Short mmCIF file of C-alpha atoms and ligand atoms in Angstrom, two decimals:
data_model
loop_
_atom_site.label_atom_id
_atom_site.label_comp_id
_atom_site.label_asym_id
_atom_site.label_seq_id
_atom_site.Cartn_x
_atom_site.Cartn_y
_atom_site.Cartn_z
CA UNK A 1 11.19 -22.90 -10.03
CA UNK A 2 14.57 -24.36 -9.25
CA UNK A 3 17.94 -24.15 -10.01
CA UNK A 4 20.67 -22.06 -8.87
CA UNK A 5 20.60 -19.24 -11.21
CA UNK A 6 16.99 -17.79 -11.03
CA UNK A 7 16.93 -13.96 -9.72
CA UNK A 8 14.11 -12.58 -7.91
CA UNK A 9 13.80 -8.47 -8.50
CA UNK A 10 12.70 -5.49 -6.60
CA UNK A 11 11.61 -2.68 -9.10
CA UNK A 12 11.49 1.26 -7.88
CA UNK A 13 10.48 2.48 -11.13
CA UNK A 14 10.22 5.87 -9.76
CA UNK A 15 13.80 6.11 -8.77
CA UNK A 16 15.13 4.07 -11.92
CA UNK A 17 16.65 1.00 -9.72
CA UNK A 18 16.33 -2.77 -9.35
CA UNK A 19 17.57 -4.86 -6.34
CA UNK A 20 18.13 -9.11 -7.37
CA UNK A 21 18.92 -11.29 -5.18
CA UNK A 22 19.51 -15.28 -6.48
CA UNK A 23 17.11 -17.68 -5.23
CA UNK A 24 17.49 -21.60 -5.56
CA UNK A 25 13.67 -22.43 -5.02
CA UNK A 26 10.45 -21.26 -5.09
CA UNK A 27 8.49 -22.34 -1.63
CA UNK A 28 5.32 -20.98 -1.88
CA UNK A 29 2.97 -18.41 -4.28
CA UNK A 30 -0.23 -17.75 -3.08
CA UNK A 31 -2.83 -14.83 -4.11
CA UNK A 32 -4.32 -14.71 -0.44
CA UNK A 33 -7.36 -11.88 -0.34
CA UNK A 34 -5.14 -9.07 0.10
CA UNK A 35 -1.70 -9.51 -1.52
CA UNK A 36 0.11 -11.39 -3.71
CA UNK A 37 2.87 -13.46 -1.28
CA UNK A 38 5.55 -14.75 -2.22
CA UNK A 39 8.54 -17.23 -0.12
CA UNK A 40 11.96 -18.62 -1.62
CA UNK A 41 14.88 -20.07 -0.70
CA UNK A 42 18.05 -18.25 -1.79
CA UNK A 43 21.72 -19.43 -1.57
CA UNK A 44 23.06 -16.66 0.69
CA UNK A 45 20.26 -14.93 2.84
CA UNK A 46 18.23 -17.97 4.12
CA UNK A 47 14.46 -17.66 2.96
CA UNK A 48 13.05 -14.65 1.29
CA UNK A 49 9.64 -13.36 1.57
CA UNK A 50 8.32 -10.97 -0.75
CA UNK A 51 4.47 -9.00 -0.73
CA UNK A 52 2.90 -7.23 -4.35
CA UNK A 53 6.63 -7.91 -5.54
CA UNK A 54 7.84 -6.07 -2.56
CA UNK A 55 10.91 -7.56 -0.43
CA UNK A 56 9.81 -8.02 2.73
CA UNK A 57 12.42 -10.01 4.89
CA UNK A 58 15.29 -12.62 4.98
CA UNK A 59 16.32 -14.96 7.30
CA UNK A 60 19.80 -13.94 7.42
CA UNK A 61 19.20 -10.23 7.79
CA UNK A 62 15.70 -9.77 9.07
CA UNK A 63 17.14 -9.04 13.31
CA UNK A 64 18.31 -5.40 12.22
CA UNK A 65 14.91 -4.31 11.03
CA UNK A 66 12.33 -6.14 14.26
CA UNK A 67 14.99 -4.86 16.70
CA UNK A 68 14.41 -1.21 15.29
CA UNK A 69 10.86 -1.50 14.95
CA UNK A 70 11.09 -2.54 19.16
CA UNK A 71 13.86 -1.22 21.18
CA UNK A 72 13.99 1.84 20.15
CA UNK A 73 10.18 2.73 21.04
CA UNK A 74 10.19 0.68 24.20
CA UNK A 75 13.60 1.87 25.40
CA UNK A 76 12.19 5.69 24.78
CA UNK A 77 8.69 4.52 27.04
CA UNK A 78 9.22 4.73 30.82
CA UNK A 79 7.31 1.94 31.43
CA UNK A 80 5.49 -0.18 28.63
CA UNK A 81 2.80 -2.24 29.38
CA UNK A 82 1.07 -2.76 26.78
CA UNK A 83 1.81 -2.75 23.01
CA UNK A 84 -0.06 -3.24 19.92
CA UNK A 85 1.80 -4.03 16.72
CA UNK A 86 0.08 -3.28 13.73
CA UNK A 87 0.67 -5.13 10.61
CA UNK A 88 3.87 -7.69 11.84
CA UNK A 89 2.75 -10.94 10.12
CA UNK A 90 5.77 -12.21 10.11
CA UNK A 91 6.06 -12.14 14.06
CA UNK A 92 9.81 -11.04 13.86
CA UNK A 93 8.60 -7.64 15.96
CA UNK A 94 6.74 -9.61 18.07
CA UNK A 95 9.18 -11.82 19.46
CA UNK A 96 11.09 -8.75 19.93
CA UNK A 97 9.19 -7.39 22.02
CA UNK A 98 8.33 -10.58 24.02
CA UNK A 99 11.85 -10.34 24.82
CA UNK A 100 10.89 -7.60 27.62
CA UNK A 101 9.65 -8.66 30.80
CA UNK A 102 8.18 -5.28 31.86
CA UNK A 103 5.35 -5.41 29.00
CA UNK A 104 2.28 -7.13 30.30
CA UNK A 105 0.43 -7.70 26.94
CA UNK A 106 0.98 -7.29 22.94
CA UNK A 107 -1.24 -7.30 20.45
CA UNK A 108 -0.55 -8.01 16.71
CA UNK A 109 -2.82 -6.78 14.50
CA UNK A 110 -2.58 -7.72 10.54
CA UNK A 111 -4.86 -8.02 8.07
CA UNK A 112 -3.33 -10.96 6.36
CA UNK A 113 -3.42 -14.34 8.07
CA UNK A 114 -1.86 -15.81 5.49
CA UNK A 115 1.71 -13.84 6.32
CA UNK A 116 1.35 -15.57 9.90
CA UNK A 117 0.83 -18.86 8.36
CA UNK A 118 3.39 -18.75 6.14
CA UNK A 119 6.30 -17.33 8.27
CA UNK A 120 5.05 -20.21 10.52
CA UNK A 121 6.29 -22.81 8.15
CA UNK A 122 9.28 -20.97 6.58
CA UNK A 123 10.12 -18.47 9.55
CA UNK A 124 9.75 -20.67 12.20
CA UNK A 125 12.62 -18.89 14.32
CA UNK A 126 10.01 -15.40 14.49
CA UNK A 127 7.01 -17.14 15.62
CA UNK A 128 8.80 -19.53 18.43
CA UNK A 129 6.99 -17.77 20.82
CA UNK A 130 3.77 -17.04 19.72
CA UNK A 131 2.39 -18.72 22.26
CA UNK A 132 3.60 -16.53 24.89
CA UNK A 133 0.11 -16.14 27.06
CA UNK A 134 0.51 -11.88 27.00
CA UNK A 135 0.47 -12.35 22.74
CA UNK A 136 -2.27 -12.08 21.35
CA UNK A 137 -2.59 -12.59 17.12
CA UNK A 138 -5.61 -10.56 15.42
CA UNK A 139 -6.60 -10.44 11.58
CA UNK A 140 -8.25 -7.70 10.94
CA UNK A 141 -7.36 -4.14 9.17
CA UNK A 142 -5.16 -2.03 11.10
CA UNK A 143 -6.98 1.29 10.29
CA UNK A 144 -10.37 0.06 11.30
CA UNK A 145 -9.04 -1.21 14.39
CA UNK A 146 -7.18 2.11 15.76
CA UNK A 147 -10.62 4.15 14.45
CA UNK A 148 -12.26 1.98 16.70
CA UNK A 149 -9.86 1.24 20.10
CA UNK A 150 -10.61 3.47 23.42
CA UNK A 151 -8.82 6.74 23.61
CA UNK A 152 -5.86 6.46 26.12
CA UNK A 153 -5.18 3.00 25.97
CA UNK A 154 -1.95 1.95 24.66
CA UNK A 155 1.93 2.79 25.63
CA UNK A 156 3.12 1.85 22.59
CA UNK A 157 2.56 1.37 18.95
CA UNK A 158 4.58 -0.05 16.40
CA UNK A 159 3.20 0.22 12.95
CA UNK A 160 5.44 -2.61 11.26
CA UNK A 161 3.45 -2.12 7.52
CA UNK A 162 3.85 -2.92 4.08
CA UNK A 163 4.68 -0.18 1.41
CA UNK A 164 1.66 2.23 1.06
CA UNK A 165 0.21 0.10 -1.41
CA UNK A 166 -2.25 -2.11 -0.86
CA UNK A 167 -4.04 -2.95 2.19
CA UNK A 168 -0.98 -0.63 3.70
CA UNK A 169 -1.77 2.56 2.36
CA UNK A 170 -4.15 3.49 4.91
CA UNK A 171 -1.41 3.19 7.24
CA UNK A 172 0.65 6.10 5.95
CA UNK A 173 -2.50 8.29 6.08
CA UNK A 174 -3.10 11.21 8.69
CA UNK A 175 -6.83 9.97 9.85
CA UNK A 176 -4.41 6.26 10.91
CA UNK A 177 -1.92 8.92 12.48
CA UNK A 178 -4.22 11.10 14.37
CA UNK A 179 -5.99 7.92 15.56
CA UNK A 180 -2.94 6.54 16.87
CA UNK A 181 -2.13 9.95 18.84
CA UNK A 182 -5.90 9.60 20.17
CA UNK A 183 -5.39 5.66 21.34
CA UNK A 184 -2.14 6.37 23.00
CA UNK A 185 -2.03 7.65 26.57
CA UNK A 186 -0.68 10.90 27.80
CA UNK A 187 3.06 9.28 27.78
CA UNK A 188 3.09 6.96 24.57
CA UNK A 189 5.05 6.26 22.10
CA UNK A 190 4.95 4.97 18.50
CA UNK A 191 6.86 4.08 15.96
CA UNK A 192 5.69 3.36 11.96
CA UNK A 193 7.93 2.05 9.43
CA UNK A 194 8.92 5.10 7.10
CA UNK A 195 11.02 4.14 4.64
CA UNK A 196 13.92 4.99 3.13
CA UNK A 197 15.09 8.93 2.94
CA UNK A 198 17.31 8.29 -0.50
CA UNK A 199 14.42 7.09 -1.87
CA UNK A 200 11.30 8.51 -0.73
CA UNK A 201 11.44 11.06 0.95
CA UNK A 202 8.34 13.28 -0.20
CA UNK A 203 6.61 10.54 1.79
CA UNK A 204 8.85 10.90 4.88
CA UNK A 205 8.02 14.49 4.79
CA UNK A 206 4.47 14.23 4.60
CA UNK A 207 4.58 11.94 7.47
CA UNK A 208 6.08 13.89 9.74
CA UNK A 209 4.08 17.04 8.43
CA UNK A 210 0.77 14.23 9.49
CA UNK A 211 2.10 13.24 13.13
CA UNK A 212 3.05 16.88 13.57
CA UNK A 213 -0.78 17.94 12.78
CA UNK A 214 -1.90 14.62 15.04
CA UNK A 215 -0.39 16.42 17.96
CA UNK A 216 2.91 14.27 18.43
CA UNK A 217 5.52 16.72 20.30
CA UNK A 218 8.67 15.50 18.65
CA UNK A 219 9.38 13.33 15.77
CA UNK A 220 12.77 11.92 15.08
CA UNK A 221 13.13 9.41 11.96
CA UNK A 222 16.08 6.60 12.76
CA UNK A 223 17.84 5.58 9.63
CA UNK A 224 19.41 1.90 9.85
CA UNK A 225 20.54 -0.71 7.16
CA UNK A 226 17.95 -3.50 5.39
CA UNK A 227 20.18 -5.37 3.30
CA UNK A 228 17.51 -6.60 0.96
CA UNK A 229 15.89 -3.93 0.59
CA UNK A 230 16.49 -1.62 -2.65
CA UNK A 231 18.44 1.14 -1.50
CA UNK A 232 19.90 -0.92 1.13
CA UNK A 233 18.40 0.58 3.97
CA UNK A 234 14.98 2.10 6.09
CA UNK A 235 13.38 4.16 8.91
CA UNK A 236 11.29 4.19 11.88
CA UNK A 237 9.57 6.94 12.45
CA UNK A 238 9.37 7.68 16.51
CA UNK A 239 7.11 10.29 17.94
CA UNK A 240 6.21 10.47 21.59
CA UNK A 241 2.75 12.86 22.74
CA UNK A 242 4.43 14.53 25.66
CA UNK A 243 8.48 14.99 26.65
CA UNK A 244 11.75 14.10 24.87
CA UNK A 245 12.37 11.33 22.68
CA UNK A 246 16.29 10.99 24.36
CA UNK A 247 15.29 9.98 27.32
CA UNK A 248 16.30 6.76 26.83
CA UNK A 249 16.34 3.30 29.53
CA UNK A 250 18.90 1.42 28.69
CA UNK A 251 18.13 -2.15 27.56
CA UNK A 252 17.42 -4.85 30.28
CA UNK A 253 20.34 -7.41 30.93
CA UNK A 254 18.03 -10.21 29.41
CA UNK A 255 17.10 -8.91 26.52
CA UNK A 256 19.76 -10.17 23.40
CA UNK A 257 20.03 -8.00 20.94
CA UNK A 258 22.53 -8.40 17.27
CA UNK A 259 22.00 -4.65 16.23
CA UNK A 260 19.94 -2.43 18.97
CA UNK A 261 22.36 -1.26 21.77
CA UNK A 262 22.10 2.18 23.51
CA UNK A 263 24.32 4.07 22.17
CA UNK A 264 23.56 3.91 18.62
CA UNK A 265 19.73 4.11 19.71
CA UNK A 266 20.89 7.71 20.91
CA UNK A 267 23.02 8.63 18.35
CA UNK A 268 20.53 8.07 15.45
CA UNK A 269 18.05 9.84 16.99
CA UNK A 270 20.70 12.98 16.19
CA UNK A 271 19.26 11.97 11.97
CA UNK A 272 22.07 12.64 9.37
CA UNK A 273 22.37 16.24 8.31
CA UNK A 274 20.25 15.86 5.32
CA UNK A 275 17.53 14.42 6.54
CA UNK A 276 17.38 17.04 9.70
CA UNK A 277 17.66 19.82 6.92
CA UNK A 278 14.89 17.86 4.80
CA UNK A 279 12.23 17.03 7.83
CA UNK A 280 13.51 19.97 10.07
CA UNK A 281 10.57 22.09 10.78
CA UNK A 282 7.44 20.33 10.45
N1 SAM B 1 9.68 -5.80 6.99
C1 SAM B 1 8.68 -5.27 6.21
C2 SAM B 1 9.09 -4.28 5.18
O1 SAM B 1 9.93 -4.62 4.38
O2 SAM B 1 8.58 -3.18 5.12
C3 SAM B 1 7.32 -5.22 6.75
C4 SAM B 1 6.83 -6.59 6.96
S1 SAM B 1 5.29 -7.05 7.57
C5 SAM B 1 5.23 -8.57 6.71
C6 SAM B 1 4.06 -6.01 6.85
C7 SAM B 1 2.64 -6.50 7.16
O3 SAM B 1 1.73 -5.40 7.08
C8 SAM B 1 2.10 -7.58 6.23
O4 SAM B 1 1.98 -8.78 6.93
C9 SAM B 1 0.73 -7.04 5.77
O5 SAM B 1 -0.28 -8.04 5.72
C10 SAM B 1 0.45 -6.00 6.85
N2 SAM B 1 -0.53 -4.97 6.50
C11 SAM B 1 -0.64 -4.26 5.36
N3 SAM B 1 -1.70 -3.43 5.42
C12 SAM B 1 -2.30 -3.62 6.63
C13 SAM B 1 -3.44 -3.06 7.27
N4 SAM B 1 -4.21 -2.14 6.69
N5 SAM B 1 -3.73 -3.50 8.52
C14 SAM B 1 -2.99 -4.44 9.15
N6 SAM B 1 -1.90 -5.00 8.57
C15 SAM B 1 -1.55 -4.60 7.33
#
């Protein structure tokens, strides 16, 4: 493909809508042994990468969402250590959360090398620090992996996943949940990526409803903008084992942030009336 007036699309049958955004050139198609992945340049938001037909990130726009998926959790965590990411390819979380000093070690764990491989050639800007000596990359399933890590081991978890579709349906599921509850210690944290309220929010319910049953004291879901995605924005879902999700740190001098600051961290915790009235008691 090229030319300047090719559209790529984002279908949500369900909901009856379509997202397009123009792209110039395709870079790279590839059925790798889990998904079909997709990378192209566009005229206005920088390179586009796109999973099963799924929108995954932009260059321009991709800082809101890896910010979200790190401060938040880390801010909420007295003091994180260590941190396992699962799913991530792209490394945009990961660099993130390189960008604290007080966590010792991260893992990333995704099932898909080929992600990493390909954000390494057209997302060079998320993996510049990959080779940070407390990072350590892993490809392997996320599900078997927290079945299978030590109780009591981890401060934080970010589940940074695909859709539940796929390989990433596993990670929406309440056996993943109560795992991650198991692996974390007494005063962990997670977050999982929940998406969006106007658009699904059966499934936000249900998770909730599956951390709740995991044991997690408090869940709060933290709605913020993802430009190309349909709907035009997402959520994290935090959920801590013990204490109160607004007791926040506030962020480290050194760490630069475009989106993440403080005060919005605490006011979206509050959750817009209709999603508090949705997910209230669960
Ligand atoms: N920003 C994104 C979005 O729009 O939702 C998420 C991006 S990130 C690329 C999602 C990653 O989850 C992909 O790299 C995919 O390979 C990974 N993934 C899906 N299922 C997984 C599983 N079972 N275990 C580990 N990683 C998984």
């Amino acid at each position: 493909m090229s030319g300047n007036n090719q559209w790529v699309y984002e279908t949500v049958e369900e909901m009856g809508a379509r997202f397009g955004i123009r792209v110039t050139d395709k870079l790279l198609e590839e059925r790798t042994a889990y998904q079909h992945l997709e990378v192209y340049r566009t005229e206005h938001w920088g390179n586009l990468m796109l999973l099963d037909g799924v929108i995954m990130l932009s260059s321009v726009e991709n800082f809101v969402y890896h910010e979200m998926m790190s401060h938040p959790a880390l801010q909420s965590h007295a003091a994180p250590r260590n941190v396992v990411i699962i799913g991530g390819g792209d490394c945009g979380t990961l660099s993130e959360v390189l960008k604290h000093e007080e966590v010792e070690s991260v893992m990333q764990i995704d099932i898909d090398e080929a992600v990493t491989r390909a954000a390494e050639r057209f997302f060079p800007e998320l993996v510049a620090h990959n080779d940070d000596p407390r990072a350590s990359l892993h490809f392997e399933d996320g599900v078997a992996w927290m079945r299978n890590a030590p109780a009591g081991s981890v401060d934080v978890i970010i589940v940074d996943s695909t859709d539940p579709i796929g390989p990433g349906t596993g990670l929406f599921g309440p056996a993943f949940l109560a795992d991650c509850h198991r692996v974390l210690r007494d005063d962990g944290i997670m977050v999982g990526q929940s998406e969006s309220p106007f658009y699904h929010m059966p499934l936000m319910l249900d998770y909730h409803r599956a951390m709740a049953a995991a044991g997690f004291a408090e869940r709060r879901s933290l709605l913020f903008p993802q430009p190309v995605y349909p709907g035009g924005s997402i959520t994290g879902t935090l959920a801590r084992k013990t204490g109160r999700l607004d007791e926040i740190r506030p962020l480290a001098g050194g760490v630069a942030t475009r989106f993440y600051n403080t005060g919005l961290h605490r006011g979206l915790l509050e959750m817009p009336a209709f999603m508090r009235e949705a997910l209230g008691d669960v």
